[in-house]
Amino acid sequence: RPGFRFWNPAEAGRLIERQLGVLTEIDAALSECEKVVRAGTAPLDYWTRWGAEQAGEVRLRIERARVIYHELHRTLERERSLRAS
């Protein structure tokens, strides 16, 4: 229909929530990298060091992605109400 996104409204909410969960998991992994680096008790491999060094920039990108997913969720809710009327 004109004015509606090309998506399956029955599945879109679940997919948006799943992606928000992935962003939360990435943030938790970055926190773990930072913790390991701060503690200095484990040998640093490339991935742990990189995660800790890049955590700030990655978190900015995570926040931008969250904003987009929340906007998509609002669009989905608006479309659901329009479809129901």
Short mmCIF file of N, CA, C and O in Angstrom, two decimals, residues 3-80:
data_model
loop_
_atom_site.label_atom_id
_atom_site.label_comp_id
_atom_site.label_asym_id
_atom_site.label_seq_id
_atom_site.Cartn_x
_atom_site.Cartn_y
_atom_site.Cartn_z
N GLY A 3 2.45 4.58 1.05
CA GLY A 3 2.63 5.19 2.35
C GLY A 3 3.04 4.23 3.45
O GLY A 3 3.28 4.64 4.58
N PHE A 4 3.15 2.95 3.13
CA PHE A 4 3.55 1.96 4.11
C PHE A 4 4.90 1.36 3.71
O PHE A 4 5.20 1.25 2.52
N ARG A 5 5.68 0.98 4.70
CA ARG A 5 6.95 0.32 4.43
C ARG A 5 6.71 -1.06 3.85
O ARG A 5 5.71 -1.69 4.13
N PHE A 6 7.69 -1.53 3.10
CA PHE A 6 7.62 -2.87 2.54
C PHE A 6 8.24 -3.82 3.57
O PHE A 6 9.42 -4.11 3.54
N TRP A 7 7.43 -4.24 4.52
CA TRP A 7 7.88 -5.18 5.53
C TRP A 7 6.70 -5.98 6.03
O TRP A 7 5.56 -5.65 5.76
N ASN A 8 6.99 -7.04 6.71
CA ASN A 8 5.95 -7.86 7.29
C ASN A 8 5.68 -7.32 8.68
O ASN A 8 6.48 -7.53 9.60
N PRO A 9 4.57 -6.61 8.88
CA PRO A 9 4.33 -5.98 10.18
C PRO A 9 4.20 -6.99 11.32
O PRO A 9 4.45 -6.66 12.47
N ALA A 10 3.85 -8.23 11.00
CA ALA A 10 3.75 -9.24 12.05
C ALA A 10 5.13 -9.67 12.55
O ALA A 10 5.26 -10.09 13.70
N GLU A 11 6.15 -9.56 11.72
CA GLU A 11 7.50 -9.99 12.09
C GLU A 11 8.44 -8.84 12.44
O GLU A 11 9.44 -9.04 13.11
N ALA A 12 8.13 -7.65 11.97
CA ALA A 12 9.06 -6.53 12.11
C ALA A 12 9.39 -6.21 13.56
O ALA A 12 10.55 -5.96 13.89
N GLY A 13 8.41 -6.23 14.43
CA GLY A 13 8.66 -5.91 15.84
C GLY A 13 9.63 -6.88 16.48
O GLY A 13 10.55 -6.48 17.20
N ARG A 14 9.45 -8.16 16.18
CA ARG A 14 10.35 -9.18 16.72
C ARG A 14 11.77 -8.98 16.20
O ARG A 14 12.74 -9.09 16.95
N LEU A 15 11.89 -8.66 14.93
CA LEU A 15 13.22 -8.45 14.34
C LEU A 15 13.90 -7.20 14.91
O LEU A 15 15.10 -7.22 15.17
N ILE A 16 13.15 -6.15 15.10
CA ILE A 16 13.71 -4.94 15.69
C ILE A 16 14.21 -5.23 17.10
O ILE A 16 15.32 -4.85 17.47
N GLU A 17 13.40 -5.93 17.89
CA GLU A 17 13.81 -6.28 19.26
C GLU A 17 15.04 -7.17 19.25
O GLU A 17 15.92 -7.02 20.11
N ARG A 18 15.11 -8.09 18.31
CA ARG A 18 16.28 -8.97 18.22
C ARG A 18 17.54 -8.16 17.95
O ARG A 18 18.59 -8.36 18.57
N GLN A 19 17.45 -7.21 17.03
CA GLN A 19 18.61 -6.40 16.70
C GLN A 19 19.02 -5.50 17.87
O GLN A 19 20.21 -5.28 18.09
N LEU A 20 18.04 -4.98 18.60
CA LEU A 20 18.38 -4.20 19.79
C LEU A 20 19.10 -5.08 20.80
O LEU A 20 20.04 -4.64 21.48
N GLY A 21 18.70 -6.34 20.89
CA GLY A 21 19.39 -7.29 21.77
C GLY A 21 20.82 -7.54 21.33
O GLY A 21 21.72 -7.66 22.17
N VAL A 22 21.04 -7.62 20.03
CA VAL A 22 22.39 -7.81 19.51
C VAL A 22 23.27 -6.62 19.89
O VAL A 22 24.42 -6.78 20.30
N LEU A 23 22.72 -5.42 19.79
CA LEU A 23 23.48 -4.23 20.18
C LEU A 23 23.84 -4.27 21.66
O LEU A 23 24.95 -3.89 22.04
N THR A 24 22.93 -4.74 22.48
CA THR A 24 23.20 -4.87 23.92
C THR A 24 24.30 -5.90 24.15
O THR A 24 25.18 -5.69 25.00
N GLU A 25 24.28 -6.99 23.42
CA GLU A 25 25.33 -8.02 23.54
C GLU A 25 26.70 -7.46 23.14
O GLU A 25 27.71 -7.76 23.78
N ILE A 26 26.73 -6.67 22.09
CA ILE A 26 27.99 -6.07 21.65
C ILE A 26 28.52 -5.13 22.73
O ILE A 26 29.71 -5.15 23.06
N ASP A 27 27.64 -4.33 23.30
CA ASP A 27 28.04 -3.42 24.37
C ASP A 27 28.60 -4.20 25.56
O ASP A 27 29.61 -3.81 26.15
N ALA A 28 27.96 -5.31 25.91
CA ALA A 28 28.44 -6.13 27.02
C ALA A 28 29.82 -6.72 26.70
O ALA A 28 30.69 -6.80 27.57
N ALA A 29 30.02 -7.14 25.46
CA ALA A 29 31.32 -7.69 25.06
C ALA A 29 32.41 -6.62 25.16
O ALA A 29 33.53 -6.90 25.60
N LEU A 30 32.08 -5.40 24.76
CA LEU A 30 33.04 -4.30 24.88
C LEU A 30 33.39 -4.04 26.35
O LEU A 30 34.55 -3.82 26.69
N SER A 31 32.39 -4.08 27.19
CA SER A 31 32.62 -3.89 28.63
C SER A 31 33.55 -4.97 29.18
O SER A 31 34.43 -4.69 29.99
N GLU A 32 33.36 -6.20 28.72
CA GLU A 32 34.22 -7.30 29.16
C GLU A 32 35.65 -7.09 28.68
O GLU A 32 36.61 -7.31 29.44
N CYS A 33 35.83 -6.63 27.46
CA CYS A 33 37.18 -6.32 26.95
C CYS A 33 37.84 -5.24 27.81
O CYS A 33 39.01 -5.37 28.18
N GLU A 34 37.09 -4.20 28.11
CA GLU A 34 37.65 -3.12 28.93
C GLU A 34 38.03 -3.63 30.32
O GLU A 34 39.06 -3.25 30.87
N LYS A 35 37.21 -4.49 30.86
CA LYS A 35 37.47 -5.05 32.19
C LYS A 35 38.77 -5.87 32.19
O LYS A 35 39.60 -5.74 33.09
N VAL A 36 38.94 -6.70 31.16
CA VAL A 36 40.15 -7.53 31.06
C VAL A 36 41.39 -6.64 30.93
O VAL A 36 42.41 -6.89 31.58
N VAL A 37 41.30 -5.61 30.12
CA VAL A 37 42.45 -4.72 29.92
C VAL A 37 42.77 -3.97 31.22
O VAL A 37 43.94 -3.85 31.60
N ARG A 38 41.75 -3.47 31.90
CA ARG A 38 41.97 -2.76 33.16
C ARG A 38 42.59 -3.66 34.22
O ARG A 38 43.48 -3.24 34.96
N ALA A 39 42.10 -4.89 34.31
CA ALA A 39 42.59 -5.81 35.33
C ALA A 39 44.04 -6.21 35.05
O ALA A 39 44.82 -6.40 36.00
N GLY A 40 44.38 -6.36 33.79
CA GLY A 40 45.75 -6.71 33.44
C GLY A 40 46.15 -8.11 33.89
O GLY A 40 47.33 -8.40 34.00
N THR A 41 45.19 -8.96 34.17
CA THR A 41 45.50 -10.30 34.68
C THR A 41 45.51 -11.36 33.60
O THR A 41 45.97 -12.47 33.84
N ALA A 42 45.01 -11.05 32.43
CA ALA A 42 44.97 -12.03 31.34
C ALA A 42 45.83 -11.52 30.19
O ALA A 42 45.97 -10.31 30.00
N PRO A 43 46.42 -12.45 29.46
CA PRO A 43 47.20 -11.99 28.29
C PRO A 43 46.26 -11.34 27.27
O PRO A 43 45.16 -11.80 27.05
N LEU A 44 46.72 -10.24 26.72
CA LEU A 44 45.89 -9.51 25.77
C LEU A 44 46.08 -10.07 24.37
O LEU A 44 47.19 -10.11 23.86
N ASP A 45 44.99 -10.49 23.78
CA ASP A 45 45.05 -10.88 22.39
C ASP A 45 44.54 -9.70 21.56
O ASP A 45 44.11 -8.68 22.09
N TYR A 46 44.60 -9.87 20.26
CA TYR A 46 44.21 -8.79 19.37
C TYR A 46 42.78 -8.34 19.63
O TYR A 46 42.49 -7.15 19.70
N TRP A 47 41.85 -9.28 19.79
CA TRP A 47 40.43 -8.94 19.90
C TRP A 47 40.11 -8.24 21.20
O TRP A 47 39.31 -7.30 21.22
N THR A 48 40.72 -8.67 22.28
CA THR A 48 40.46 -8.01 23.57
C THR A 48 41.01 -6.59 23.56
O THR A 48 40.34 -5.65 23.96
N ARG A 49 42.25 -6.46 23.10
CA ARG A 49 42.87 -5.13 23.06
C ARG A 49 42.09 -4.21 22.12
O ARG A 49 41.80 -3.06 22.45
N TRP A 50 41.76 -4.72 20.93
CA TRP A 50 41.03 -3.91 19.96
C TRP A 50 39.68 -3.47 20.54
O TRP A 50 39.29 -2.31 20.42
N GLY A 51 38.96 -4.40 21.15
CA GLY A 51 37.65 -4.07 21.74
C GLY A 51 37.75 -2.96 22.77
O GLY A 51 36.94 -2.03 22.80
N ALA A 52 38.76 -3.05 23.61
CA ALA A 52 38.94 -2.03 24.65
C ALA A 52 39.34 -0.68 24.04
O ALA A 52 38.85 0.37 24.45
N GLU A 53 40.22 -0.72 23.05
CA GLU A 53 40.69 0.52 22.44
C GLU A 53 39.60 1.23 21.64
O GLU A 53 39.57 2.46 21.58
N GLN A 54 38.74 0.46 21.01
CA GLN A 54 37.72 1.02 20.14
C GLN A 54 36.35 1.16 20.79
O GLN A 54 35.39 1.57 20.13
N ALA A 55 36.24 0.83 22.06
CA ALA A 55 34.94 0.79 22.73
C ALA A 55 34.17 2.11 22.61
O ALA A 55 32.97 2.10 22.35
N GLY A 56 34.84 3.22 22.78
CA GLY A 56 34.15 4.51 22.72
C GLY A 56 33.49 4.76 21.37
O GLY A 56 32.31 5.12 21.30
N GLU A 57 34.24 4.53 20.30
CA GLU A 57 33.70 4.75 18.95
C GLU A 57 32.60 3.75 18.63
O GLU A 57 31.57 4.10 18.05
N VAL A 58 32.80 2.51 19.02
CA VAL A 58 31.79 1.48 18.75
C VAL A 58 30.50 1.82 19.50
O VAL A 58 29.40 1.68 18.97
N ARG A 59 30.62 2.29 20.72
CA ARG A 59 29.42 2.66 21.49
C ARG A 59 28.68 3.82 20.85
O ARG A 59 27.44 3.86 20.90
N LEU A 60 29.38 4.76 20.27
CA LEU A 60 28.71 5.84 19.55
C LEU A 60 27.89 5.28 18.39
O LEU A 60 26.75 5.67 18.16
N ARG A 61 28.46 4.33 17.68
CA ARG A 61 27.76 3.71 16.56
C ARG A 61 26.58 2.87 17.04
O ARG A 61 25.53 2.85 16.40
N ILE A 62 26.77 2.20 18.17
CA ILE A 62 25.67 1.42 18.75
C ILE A 62 24.51 2.36 19.08
O ILE A 62 23.35 2.05 18.81
N GLU A 63 24.83 3.49 19.67
CA GLU A 63 23.77 4.44 20.04
C GLU A 63 23.06 4.97 18.81
O GLU A 63 21.84 5.12 18.82
N ARG A 64 23.79 5.25 17.75
CA ARG A 64 23.16 5.69 16.50
C ARG A 64 22.23 4.61 15.95
O ARG A 64 21.13 4.92 15.48
N ALA A 65 22.69 3.38 16.00
CA ALA A 65 21.86 2.27 15.51
C ALA A 65 20.61 2.11 16.36
O ALA A 65 19.52 1.86 15.84
N ARG A 66 20.75 2.26 17.67
CA ARG A 66 19.58 2.16 18.56
C ARG A 66 18.54 3.22 18.22
O ARG A 66 17.34 2.95 18.21
N VAL A 67 19.00 4.43 17.93
CA VAL A 67 18.08 5.50 17.56
C VAL A 67 17.30 5.10 16.31
O VAL A 67 16.08 5.27 16.24
N ILE A 68 18.00 4.55 15.34
CA ILE A 68 17.34 4.14 14.09
C ILE A 68 16.33 3.03 14.37
O ILE A 68 15.20 3.08 13.87
N TYR A 69 16.70 2.04 15.17
CA TYR A 69 15.77 0.95 15.48
C TYR A 69 14.55 1.45 16.25
O TYR A 69 13.43 1.00 16.02
N HIS A 70 14.75 2.39 17.16
CA HIS A 70 13.61 2.95 17.89
C HIS A 70 12.69 3.74 16.95
O HIS A 70 11.47 3.70 17.09
N GLU A 71 13.28 4.45 15.99
CA GLU A 71 12.47 5.15 14.99
C GLU A 71 11.68 4.16 14.15
O GLU A 71 10.51 4.39 13.85
N LEU A 72 12.32 3.06 13.77
CA LEU A 72 11.61 2.01 13.02
C LEU A 72 10.45 1.44 13.84
O LEU A 72 9.37 1.19 13.31
N HIS A 73 10.69 1.26 15.12
CA HIS A 73 9.63 0.72 15.98
C HIS A 73 8.45 1.69 16.06
O HIS A 73 7.29 1.28 15.99
N ARG A 74 8.73 2.98 16.17
CA ARG A 74 7.65 3.98 16.18
C ARG A 74 6.89 3.97 14.86
O ARG A 74 5.65 4.06 14.84
N THR A 75 7.63 3.85 13.75
CA THR A 75 6.99 3.76 12.43
C THR A 75 6.11 2.53 12.36
O THR A 75 4.97 2.59 11.87
N LEU A 76 6.59 1.41 12.86
CA LEU A 76 5.82 0.18 12.86
C LEU A 76 4.53 0.35 13.66
O LEU A 76 3.45 -0.04 13.21
N GLU A 77 4.62 0.94 14.84
CA GLU A 77 3.43 1.14 15.67
C GLU A 77 2.43 2.06 14.96
O GLU A 77 1.22 1.82 15.01
N ARG A 78 2.93 3.10 14.31
CA ARG A 78 2.06 4.02 13.57
C ARG A 78 1.36 3.27 12.43
O ARG A 78 0.15 3.42 12.23
N GLU A 79 2.12 2.45 11.70
CA GLU A 79 1.53 1.70 10.60
C GLU A 79 0.52 0.67 11.12
O GLU A 79 -0.51 0.46 10.48
N ARG A 80 0.81 0.06 12.23
CA ARG A 80 -0.13 -0.92 12.79
C ARG A 80 -1.47 -0.24 13.12
O ARG A 80 -2.52 -0.80 12.84
#
